[in-house]
Short mmCIF file of C-alpha atoms in Angstrom, two decimals:
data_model
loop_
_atom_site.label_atom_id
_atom_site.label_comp_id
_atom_site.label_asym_id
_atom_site.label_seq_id
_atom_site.Cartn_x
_atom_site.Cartn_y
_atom_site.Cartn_z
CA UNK A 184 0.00 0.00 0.00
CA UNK A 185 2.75 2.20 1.11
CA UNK A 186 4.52 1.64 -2.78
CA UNK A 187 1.08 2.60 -4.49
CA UNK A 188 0.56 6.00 -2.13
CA UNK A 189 3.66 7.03 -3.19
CA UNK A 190 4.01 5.87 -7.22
CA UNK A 191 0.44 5.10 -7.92
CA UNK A 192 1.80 1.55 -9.08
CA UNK A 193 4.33 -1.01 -8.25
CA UNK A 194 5.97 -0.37 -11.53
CA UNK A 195 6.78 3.58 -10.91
CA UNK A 196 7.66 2.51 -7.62
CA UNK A 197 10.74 0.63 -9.15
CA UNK A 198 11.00 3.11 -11.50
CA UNK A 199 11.91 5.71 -9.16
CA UNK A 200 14.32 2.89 -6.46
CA UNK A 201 16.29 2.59 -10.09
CA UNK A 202 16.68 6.61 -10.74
CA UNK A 203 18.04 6.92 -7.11
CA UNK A 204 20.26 3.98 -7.54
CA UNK A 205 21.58 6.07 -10.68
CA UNK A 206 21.27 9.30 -8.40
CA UNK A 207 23.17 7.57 -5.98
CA UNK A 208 26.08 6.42 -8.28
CA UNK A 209 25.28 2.70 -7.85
CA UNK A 210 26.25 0.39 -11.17
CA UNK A 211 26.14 -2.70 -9.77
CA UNK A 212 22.09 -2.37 -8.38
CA UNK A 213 19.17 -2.82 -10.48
CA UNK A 214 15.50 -3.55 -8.99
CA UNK A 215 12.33 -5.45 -10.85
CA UNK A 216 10.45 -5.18 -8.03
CA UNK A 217 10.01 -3.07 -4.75
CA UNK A 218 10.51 -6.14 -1.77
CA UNK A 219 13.24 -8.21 -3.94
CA UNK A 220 11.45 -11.38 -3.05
CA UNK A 221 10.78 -14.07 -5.63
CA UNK A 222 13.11 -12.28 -7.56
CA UNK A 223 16.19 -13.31 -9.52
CA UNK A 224 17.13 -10.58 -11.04
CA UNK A 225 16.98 -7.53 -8.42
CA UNK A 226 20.71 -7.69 -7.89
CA UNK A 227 23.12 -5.66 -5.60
CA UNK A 228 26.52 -5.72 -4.26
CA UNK A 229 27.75 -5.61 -0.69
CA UNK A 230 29.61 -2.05 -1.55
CA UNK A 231 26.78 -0.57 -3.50
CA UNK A 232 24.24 -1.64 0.08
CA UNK A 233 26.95 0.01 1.76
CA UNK A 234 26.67 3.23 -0.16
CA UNK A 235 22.62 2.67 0.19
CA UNK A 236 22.91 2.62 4.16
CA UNK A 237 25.08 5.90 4.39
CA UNK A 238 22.52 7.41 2.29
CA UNK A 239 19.68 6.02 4.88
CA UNK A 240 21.44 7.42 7.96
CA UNK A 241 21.36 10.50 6.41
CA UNK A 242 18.00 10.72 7.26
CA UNK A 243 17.49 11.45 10.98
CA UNK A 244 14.57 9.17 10.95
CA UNK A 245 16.54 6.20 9.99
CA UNK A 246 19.27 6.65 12.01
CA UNK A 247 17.57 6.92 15.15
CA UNK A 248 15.80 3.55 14.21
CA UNK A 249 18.98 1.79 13.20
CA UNK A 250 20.54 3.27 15.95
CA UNK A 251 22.59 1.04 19.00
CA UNK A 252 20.28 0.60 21.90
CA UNK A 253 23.61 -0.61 24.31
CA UNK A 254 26.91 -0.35 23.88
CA UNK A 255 28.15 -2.97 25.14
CA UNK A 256 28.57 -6.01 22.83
CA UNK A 257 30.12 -9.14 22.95
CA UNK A 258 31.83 -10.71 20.05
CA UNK A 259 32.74 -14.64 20.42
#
């Protein structure tokens, strides 16, 4: 519901995640859909997600979401 407020179809919706992936400098990203599942050909790499999360924590909204809630961790 959320993809159709904003595009008015599924379709525009990936339209517009592919213009920011261009926006964004990303060449190795390219979405057919807007969730990625039961999909084999919305593809990514690990440094182009990277670039995608610094772009997300840009947003105040985000960050505070994705934030650290201790900071204390424990790595085994």
């Amino acid at each position: 519901m959320i993809v159709k407020e904003i595009a008015g179809t599924e379709e525009a919706f990936v339209d517009m995640m592919n213009e920011k992936a261009r926006e964004l400098g990303l060449v190795n990203t390219q979405f057919d859909n807007a969730v990625g599942f039961d999909s084999t050909t919305n593809i990514t790499t690990a440094q182009d997600m990277a670039q995608i999360m610094a772009y997300a924590m840009q947003s105040e909204m985000i960050a505070n979401i994705l934030k650290p809630r201790t900071s204390k961790y424990t790595i085994y």
